[in-house]
mmCIF file with all atom_site columns, C-alpha atoms in Angstrom:
data_model
loop_
_atom_site.group_PDB
_atom_site.id
_atom_site.type_symbol
_atom_site.label_atom_id
_atom_site.label_alt_id
_atom_site.label_comp_id
_atom_site.label_asym_id
_atom_site.label_entity_id
_atom_site.label_seq_id
_atom_site.pdbx_PDB_ins_code
_atom_site.Cartn_x
_atom_site.Cartn_y
_atom_site.Cartn_z
_atom_site.occupancy
_atom_site.B_iso_or_equiv
_atom_site.pdbx_formal_charge
_atom_site.auth_seq_id
_atom_site.auth_comp_id
_atom_site.auth_asym_id
_atom_site.auth_atom_id
_atom_site.pdbx_PDB_model_num
ATOM 1   C CA . UNK A 1 1   ? -104.894 -29.422 23.332 1.00 0.00 ? 712 UNK A CA 1
ATOM 2   C CA . UNK A 1 2   ? -103.198 -32.828 23.108 1.00 0.00 ? 713 UNK A CA 1
ATOM 3   C CA . UNK A 1 3   ? -101.335 -34.099 26.187 1.00 0.00 ? 714 UNK A CA 1
ATOM 4   C CA . UNK A 1 4   ? -97.611  -34.215 25.556 1.00 0.00 ? 715 UNK A CA 1
ATOM 5   C CA . UNK A 1 5   ? -95.094  -36.460 27.174 1.00 0.00 ? 716 UNK A CA 1
ATOM 6   C CA . UNK A 1 6   ? -93.480  -34.586 29.987 1.00 0.00 ? 717 UNK A CA 1
ATOM 7   C CA . UNK A 1 7   ? -89.844  -35.667 29.959 1.00 0.00 ? 718 UNK A CA 1
ATOM 8   C CA . UNK A 1 8   ? -89.226  -34.199 33.381 1.00 0.00 ? 719 UNK A CA 1
ATOM 9   C CA . UNK A 1 9   ? -92.029  -36.382 34.864 1.00 0.00 ? 720 UNK A CA 1
ATOM 10  C CA . UNK A 1 10  ? -90.625  -39.420 32.988 1.00 0.00 ? 721 UNK A CA 1
ATOM 11  C CA . UNK A 1 11  ? -87.128  -38.798 34.405 1.00 0.00 ? 722 UNK A CA 1
ATOM 12  C CA . UNK A 1 12  ? -88.550  -38.546 37.927 1.00 0.00 ? 723 UNK A CA 1
ATOM 13  C CA . UNK A 1 13  ? -90.319  -41.855 37.445 1.00 0.00 ? 724 UNK A CA 1
ATOM 14  C CA . UNK A 1 14  ? -87.097  -43.446 36.153 1.00 0.00 ? 725 UNK A CA 1
ATOM 15  C CA . UNK A 1 15  ? -85.203  -42.148 39.235 1.00 0.00 ? 726 UNK A CA 1
ATOM 16  C CA . UNK A 1 16  ? -87.756  -43.496 41.594 1.00 0.00 ? 727 UNK A CA 1
ATOM 17  C CA . UNK A 1 17  ? -87.576  -46.894 39.933 1.00 0.00 ? 728 UNK A CA 1
ATOM 18  C CA . UNK A 1 18  ? -91.360  -47.158 39.636 1.00 0.00 ? 729 UNK A CA 1
ATOM 19  C CA . UNK A 1 19  ? -92.558  -50.319 37.884 1.00 0.00 ? 730 UNK A CA 1
ATOM 20  C CA . UNK A 1 20  ? -93.255  -50.177 34.187 1.00 0.00 ? 731 UNK A CA 1
ATOM 21  C CA . UNK A 1 21  ? -94.103  -52.865 31.667 1.00 0.00 ? 732 UNK A CA 1
ATOM 22  C CA . UNK A 1 22  ? -94.794  -56.180 33.383 1.00 0.00 ? 733 UNK A CA 1
ATOM 23  C CA . UNK A 1 23  ? -93.731  -54.982 36.874 1.00 0.00 ? 734 UNK A CA 1
ATOM 24  C CA . UNK A 1 24  ? -90.165  -54.329 35.686 1.00 0.00 ? 735 UNK A CA 1
ATOM 25  C CA . UNK A 1 25  ? -88.512  -51.139 36.873 1.00 0.00 ? 736 UNK A CA 1
ATOM 26  C CA . UNK A 1 26  ? -86.244  -48.900 34.896 1.00 0.00 ? 737 UNK A CA 1
ATOM 27  C CA . UNK A 1 27  ? -82.595  -49.784 34.980 1.00 0.00 ? 738 UNK A CA 1
ATOM 28  C CA . UNK A 1 28  ? -80.902  -48.941 38.202 1.00 0.00 ? 739 UNK A CA 1
ATOM 29  C CA . UNK A 1 29  ? -77.201  -48.711 38.617 1.00 0.00 ? 740 UNK A CA 1
ATOM 30  C CA . UNK A 1 30  ? -74.127  -48.971 36.494 1.00 0.00 ? 741 UNK A CA 1
ATOM 31  C CA . UNK A 1 31  ? -74.079  -52.806 36.626 1.00 0.00 ? 742 UNK A CA 1
ATOM 32  C CA . UNK A 1 32  ? -77.393  -53.029 34.853 1.00 0.00 ? 743 UNK A CA 1
ATOM 33  C CA . UNK A 1 33  ? -76.368  -50.470 32.227 1.00 0.00 ? 744 UNK A CA 1
ATOM 34  C CA . UNK A 1 34  ? -73.109  -52.447 31.554 1.00 0.00 ? 745 UNK A CA 1
ATOM 35  C CA . UNK A 1 35  ? -75.107  -55.762 31.289 1.00 0.00 ? 746 UNK A CA 1
ATOM 36  C CA . UNK A 1 36  ? -77.473  -54.002 28.828 1.00 0.00 ? 747 UNK A CA 1
ATOM 37  C CA . UNK A 1 37  ? -74.625  -52.614 26.670 1.00 0.00 ? 748 UNK A CA 1
ATOM 38  C CA . UNK A 1 38  ? -72.828  -56.009 26.636 1.00 0.00 ? 749 UNK A CA 1
ATOM 39  C CA . UNK A 1 39  ? -76.059  -57.820 25.850 1.00 0.00 ? 750 UNK A CA 1
ATOM 40  C CA . UNK A 1 40  ? -76.794  -55.368 23.069 1.00 0.00 ? 751 UNK A CA 1
ATOM 41  C CA . UNK A 1 41  ? -73.361  -55.841 21.579 1.00 0.00 ? 752 UNK A CA 1
ATOM 42  C CA . UNK A 1 42  ? -73.844  -59.591 21.504 1.00 0.00 ? 753 UNK A CA 1
ATOM 43  C CA . UNK A 1 43  ? -77.190  -59.220 19.821 1.00 0.00 ? 754 UNK A CA 1
ATOM 44  C CA . UNK A 1 44  ? -75.884  -56.705 17.305 1.00 0.00 ? 755 UNK A CA 1
ATOM 45  C CA . UNK A 1 45  ? -72.816  -58.857 16.477 1.00 0.00 ? 756 UNK A CA 1
ATOM 46  C CA . UNK A 1 46  ? -74.959  -61.988 15.986 1.00 0.00 ? 757 UNK A CA 1
ATOM 47  C CA . UNK A 1 47  ? -77.454  -60.031 13.800 1.00 0.00 ? 758 UNK A CA 1
ATOM 48  C CA . UNK A 1 48  ? -74.680  -58.573 11.689 1.00 0.00 ? 759 UNK A CA 1
ATOM 49  C CA . UNK A 1 49  ? -72.657  -61.737 11.353 1.00 0.00 ? 760 UNK A CA 1
ATOM 50  C CA . UNK A 1 50  ? -75.529  -64.068 10.596 1.00 0.00 ? 761 UNK A CA 1
ATOM 51  C CA . UNK A 1 51  ? -77.824  -61.539 8.843  1.00 0.00 ? 762 UNK A CA 1
ATOM 52  C CA . UNK A 1 52  ? -80.460  -62.082 11.455 1.00 0.00 ? 763 UNK A CA 1
ATOM 53  C CA . UNK A 1 53  ? -81.162  -64.123 14.582 1.00 0.00 ? 764 UNK A CA 1
ATOM 54  C CA . UNK A 1 54  ? -80.383  -61.372 17.031 1.00 0.00 ? 765 UNK A CA 1
ATOM 55  C CA . UNK A 1 55  ? -83.852  -61.641 18.560 1.00 0.00 ? 766 UNK A CA 1
ATOM 56  C CA . UNK A 1 56  ? -83.226  -65.384 19.304 1.00 0.00 ? 767 UNK A CA 1
ATOM 57  C CA . UNK A 1 57  ? -80.245  -64.195 21.398 1.00 0.00 ? 768 UNK A CA 1
ATOM 58  C CA . UNK A 1 58  ? -81.960  -61.048 22.808 1.00 0.00 ? 769 UNK A CA 1
ATOM 59  C CA . UNK A 1 59  ? -84.848  -62.884 24.421 1.00 0.00 ? 770 UNK A CA 1
ATOM 60  C CA . UNK A 1 60  ? -82.694  -65.139 26.625 1.00 0.00 ? 771 UNK A CA 1
ATOM 61  C CA . UNK A 1 61  ? -80.335  -62.259 27.458 1.00 0.00 ? 772 UNK A CA 1
ATOM 62  C CA . UNK A 1 62  ? -83.254  -60.001 28.408 1.00 0.00 ? 773 UNK A CA 1
ATOM 63  C CA . UNK A 1 63  ? -84.972  -62.648 30.517 1.00 0.00 ? 774 UNK A CA 1
ATOM 64  C CA . UNK A 1 64  ? -81.774  -63.953 32.046 1.00 0.00 ? 775 UNK A CA 1
ATOM 65  C CA . UNK A 1 65  ? -79.162  -61.264 32.321 1.00 0.00 ? 776 UNK A CA 1
ATOM 66  C CA . UNK A 1 66  ? -81.624  -58.372 32.567 1.00 0.00 ? 777 UNK A CA 1
ATOM 67  C CA . UNK A 1 67  ? -84.372  -60.119 34.582 1.00 0.00 ? 778 UNK A CA 1
ATOM 68  C CA . UNK A 1 68  ? -87.214  -59.211 32.262 1.00 0.00 ? 779 UNK A CA 1
ATOM 69  C CA . UNK A 1 69  ? -90.483  -61.216 32.389 1.00 0.00 ? 780 UNK A CA 1
ATOM 70  C CA . UNK A 1 70  ? -90.733  -63.530 29.478 1.00 0.00 ? 781 UNK A CA 1
ATOM 71  C CA . UNK A 1 71  ? -93.381  -61.666 27.464 1.00 0.00 ? 782 UNK A CA 1
ATOM 72  C CA . UNK A 1 72  ? -91.618  -58.281 28.144 1.00 0.00 ? 783 UNK A CA 1
ATOM 73  C CA . UNK A 1 73  ? -88.399  -59.832 26.862 1.00 0.00 ? 784 UNK A CA 1
ATOM 74  C CA . UNK A 1 74  ? -90.115  -60.832 23.571 1.00 0.00 ? 785 UNK A CA 1
ATOM 75  C CA . UNK A 1 75  ? -91.637  -57.367 23.184 1.00 0.00 ? 786 UNK A CA 1
ATOM 76  C CA . UNK A 1 76  ? -88.384  -55.547 24.055 1.00 0.00 ? 787 UNK A CA 1
ATOM 77  C CA . UNK A 1 77  ? -86.434  -57.797 21.619 1.00 0.00 ? 788 UNK A CA 1
ATOM 78  C CA . UNK A 1 78  ? -88.556  -56.468 18.764 1.00 0.00 ? 789 UNK A CA 1
ATOM 79  C CA . UNK A 1 79  ? -87.619  -52.878 19.664 1.00 0.00 ? 790 UNK A CA 1
ATOM 80  C CA . UNK A 1 80  ? -83.985  -53.792 19.986 1.00 0.00 ? 791 UNK A CA 1
ATOM 81  C CA . UNK A 1 81  ? -83.772  -55.644 16.727 1.00 0.00 ? 792 UNK A CA 1
ATOM 82  C CA . UNK A 1 82  ? -85.594  -53.134 14.509 1.00 0.00 ? 793 UNK A CA 1
ATOM 83  C CA . UNK A 1 83  ? -82.713  -50.526 14.357 1.00 0.00 ? 794 UNK A CA 1
ATOM 84  C CA . UNK A 1 84  ? -80.110  -53.262 14.277 1.00 0.00 ? 795 UNK A CA 1
ATOM 85  C CA . UNK A 1 85  ? -81.880  -54.907 11.338 1.00 0.00 ? 796 UNK A CA 1
ATOM 86  C CA . UNK A 1 86  ? -82.235  -51.630 9.520  1.00 0.00 ? 797 UNK A CA 1
ATOM 87  C CA . UNK A 1 87  ? -78.505  -50.887 9.895  1.00 0.00 ? 798 UNK A CA 1
ATOM 88  C CA . UNK A 1 88  ? -77.571  -54.412 8.758  1.00 0.00 ? 799 UNK A CA 1
ATOM 89  C CA . UNK A 1 89  ? -79.966  -54.179 5.752  1.00 0.00 ? 800 UNK A CA 1
ATOM 90  C CA . UNK A 1 90  ? -78.405  -50.896 4.655  1.00 0.00 ? 801 UNK A CA 1
ATOM 91  C CA . UNK A 1 91  ? -74.906  -52.332 4.971  1.00 0.00 ? 802 UNK A CA 1
ATOM 92  C CA . UNK A 1 92  ? -75.824  -55.461 3.025  1.00 0.00 ? 803 UNK A CA 1
ATOM 93  C CA . UNK A 1 93  ? -77.502  -53.421 0.256  1.00 0.00 ? 804 UNK A CA 1
ATOM 94  C CA . UNK A 1 94  ? -74.442  -51.197 -0.044 1.00 0.00 ? 805 UNK A CA 1
ATOM 95  C CA . UNK A 1 95  ? -72.170  -54.269 -0.163 1.00 0.00 ? 806 UNK A CA 1
ATOM 96  C CA . UNK A 1 96  ? -74.318  -55.897 -2.831 1.00 0.00 ? 807 UNK A CA 1
ATOM 97  C CA . UNK A 1 97  ? -75.423  -58.865 -0.752 1.00 0.00 ? 808 UNK A CA 1
ATOM 98  C CA . UNK A 1 98  ? -79.040  -57.796 -0.538 1.00 0.00 ? 809 UNK A CA 1
ATOM 99  C CA . UNK A 1 99  ? -81.281  -56.006 -2.976 1.00 0.00 ? 810 UNK A CA 1
ATOM 100 C CA . UNK A 1 100 ? -83.698  -53.129 -2.158 1.00 0.00 ? 811 UNK A CA 1
ATOM 101 C CA . UNK A 1 101 ? -86.339  -54.625 -4.511 1.00 0.00 ? 812 UNK A CA 1
ATOM 102 C CA . UNK A 1 102 ? -86.523  -57.672 -2.225 1.00 0.00 ? 813 UNK A CA 1
ATOM 103 C CA . UNK A 1 103 ? -85.782  -56.000 1.139  1.00 0.00 ? 814 UNK A CA 1
ATOM 104 C CA . UNK A 1 104 ? -88.468  -53.346 0.943  1.00 0.00 ? 815 UNK A CA 1
ATOM 105 C CA . UNK A 1 105 ? -91.539  -55.622 0.163  1.00 0.00 ? 816 UNK A CA 1
ATOM 106 C CA . UNK A 1 106 ? -90.226  -58.174 2.726  1.00 0.00 ? 817 UNK A CA 1
ATOM 107 C CA . UNK A 1 107 ? -89.992  -55.444 5.325  1.00 0.00 ? 818 UNK A CA 1
ATOM 108 C CA . UNK A 1 108 ? -93.582  -54.447 4.664  1.00 0.00 ? 819 UNK A CA 1
ATOM 109 C CA . UNK A 1 109 ? -94.650  -58.059 5.179  1.00 0.00 ? 820 UNK A CA 1
ATOM 110 C CA . UNK A 1 110 ? -92.531  -58.465 8.269  1.00 0.00 ? 821 UNK A CA 1
ATOM 111 C CA . UNK A 1 111 ? -93.975  -55.317 9.717  1.00 0.00 ? 822 UNK A CA 1
ATOM 112 C CA . UNK A 1 112 ? -97.513  -56.651 9.279  1.00 0.00 ? 823 UNK A CA 1
ATOM 113 C CA . UNK A 1 113 ? -96.463  -60.048 10.685 1.00 0.00 ? 824 UNK A CA 1
ATOM 114 C CA . UNK A 1 114 ? -94.821  -58.372 13.642 1.00 0.00 ? 825 UNK A CA 1
ATOM 115 C CA . UNK A 1 115 ? -98.034  -56.430 14.464 1.00 0.00 ? 826 UNK A CA 1
ATOM 116 C CA . UNK A 1 116 ? -99.984  -59.678 14.245 1.00 0.00 ? 827 UNK A CA 1
ATOM 117 C CA . UNK A 1 117 ? -97.450  -61.474 16.439 1.00 0.00 ? 828 UNK A CA 1
ATOM 118 C CA . UNK A 1 118 ? -97.695  -58.715 19.016 1.00 0.00 ? 829 UNK A CA 1
ATOM 119 C CA . UNK A 1 119 ? -101.457 -59.290 19.167 1.00 0.00 ? 830 UNK A CA 1
ATOM 120 C CA . UNK A 1 120 ? -100.862 -62.962 19.739 1.00 0.00 ? 831 UNK A CA 1
ATOM 121 C CA . UNK A 1 121 ? -98.193  -62.278 22.395 1.00 0.00 ? 832 UNK A CA 1
ATOM 122 C CA . UNK A 1 122 ? -100.739 -60.310 24.398 1.00 0.00 ? 833 UNK A CA 1
ATOM 123 C CA . UNK A 1 123 ? -103.356 -63.097 24.108 1.00 0.00 ? 834 UNK A CA 1
ATOM 124 C CA . UNK A 1 124 ? -101.354 -66.319 24.454 1.00 0.00 ? 835 UNK A CA 1
ATOM 125 C CA . UNK A 1 125 ? -100.497 -67.712 27.837 1.00 0.00 ? 836 UNK A CA 1
ATOM 126 C CA . UNK A 1 126 ? -96.793  -67.616 28.876 1.00 0.00 ? 837 UNK A CA 1
ATOM 127 C CA . UNK A 1 127 ? -96.412  -71.349 28.522 1.00 0.00 ? 838 UNK A CA 1
ATOM 128 C CA . UNK A 1 128 ? -97.630  -71.294 24.984 1.00 0.00 ? 839 UNK A CA 1
ATOM 129 C CA . UNK A 1 129 ? -95.227  -68.407 24.144 1.00 0.00 ? 840 UNK A CA 1
ATOM 130 C CA . UNK A 1 130 ? -92.288  -70.399 25.624 1.00 0.00 ? 841 UNK A CA 1
ATOM 131 C CA . UNK A 1 131 ? -93.190  -73.607 23.723 1.00 0.00 ? 842 UNK A CA 1
ATOM 132 C CA . UNK A 1 132 ? -93.543  -71.729 20.399 1.00 0.00 ? 843 UNK A CA 1
ATOM 133 C CA . UNK A 1 133 ? -90.246  -69.860 21.023 1.00 0.00 ? 844 UNK A CA 1
ATOM 134 C CA . UNK A 1 134 ? -88.363  -73.142 21.814 1.00 0.00 ? 845 UNK A CA 1
ATOM 135 C CA . UNK A 1 135 ? -89.874  -74.859 18.756 1.00 0.00 ? 846 UNK A CA 1
ATOM 136 C CA . UNK A 1 136 ? -88.916  -72.019 16.416 1.00 0.00 ? 847 UNK A CA 1
ATOM 137 C CA . UNK A 1 137 ? -85.360  -71.997 17.890 1.00 0.00 ? 848 UNK A CA 1
ATOM 138 C CA . UNK A 1 138 ? -85.025  -75.728 17.529 1.00 0.00 ? 849 UNK A CA 1
ATOM 139 C CA . UNK A 1 139 ? -86.362  -75.705 13.922 1.00 0.00 ? 850 UNK A CA 1
ATOM 140 C CA . UNK A 1 140 ? -83.942  -72.864 13.007 1.00 0.00 ? 851 UNK A CA 1
ATOM 141 C CA . UNK A 1 141 ? -81.022  -74.878 14.490 1.00 0.00 ? 852 UNK A CA 1
ATOM 142 C CA . UNK A 1 142 ? -82.038  -78.013 12.616 1.00 0.00 ? 853 UNK A CA 1
ATOM 143 C CA . UNK A 1 143 ? -82.375  -76.053 9.380  1.00 0.00 ? 854 UNK A CA 1
ATOM 144 C CA . UNK A 1 144 ? -78.917  -74.586 9.857  1.00 0.00 ? 855 UNK A CA 1
ATOM 145 C CA . UNK A 1 145 ? -77.271  -78.034 9.934  1.00 0.00 ? 856 UNK A CA 1
ATOM 146 C CA . UNK A 1 146 ? -79.238  -79.552 6.999  1.00 0.00 ? 857 UNK A CA 1
ATOM 147 C CA . UNK A 1 147 ? -77.702  -79.305 3.550  1.00 0.00 ? 858 UNK A CA 1
#
């Protein structure tokens, strides 16, 4: 018989604030929940408005406002952005701004790239992750101002 996730035990762990990924504890208190909701709203708004880029905002918010370790912030940003990106893609397809024949193959490629990136995140030292992240953010900013 396979072991199933016992939600009661998980709830007890959450209430005790035991450490999880990267030494971070589950959210404690209303203030942290409010910060998470506001951060999520900012990420969602940016992703919807710009058609992407929410992850670039999510990482600094998670590491700054939510006190996540850097690598945990990158990993969590992926989980946050996935449903936001899906909702945005559906809205853009319905509005006629994006086309399913492009979105679906691109999503397959991005999924494979995401898995590969997760492998690298686990193997690279934190300094390398930070340098790569800053370089990508800088390059994206420069690209946005070029004609």
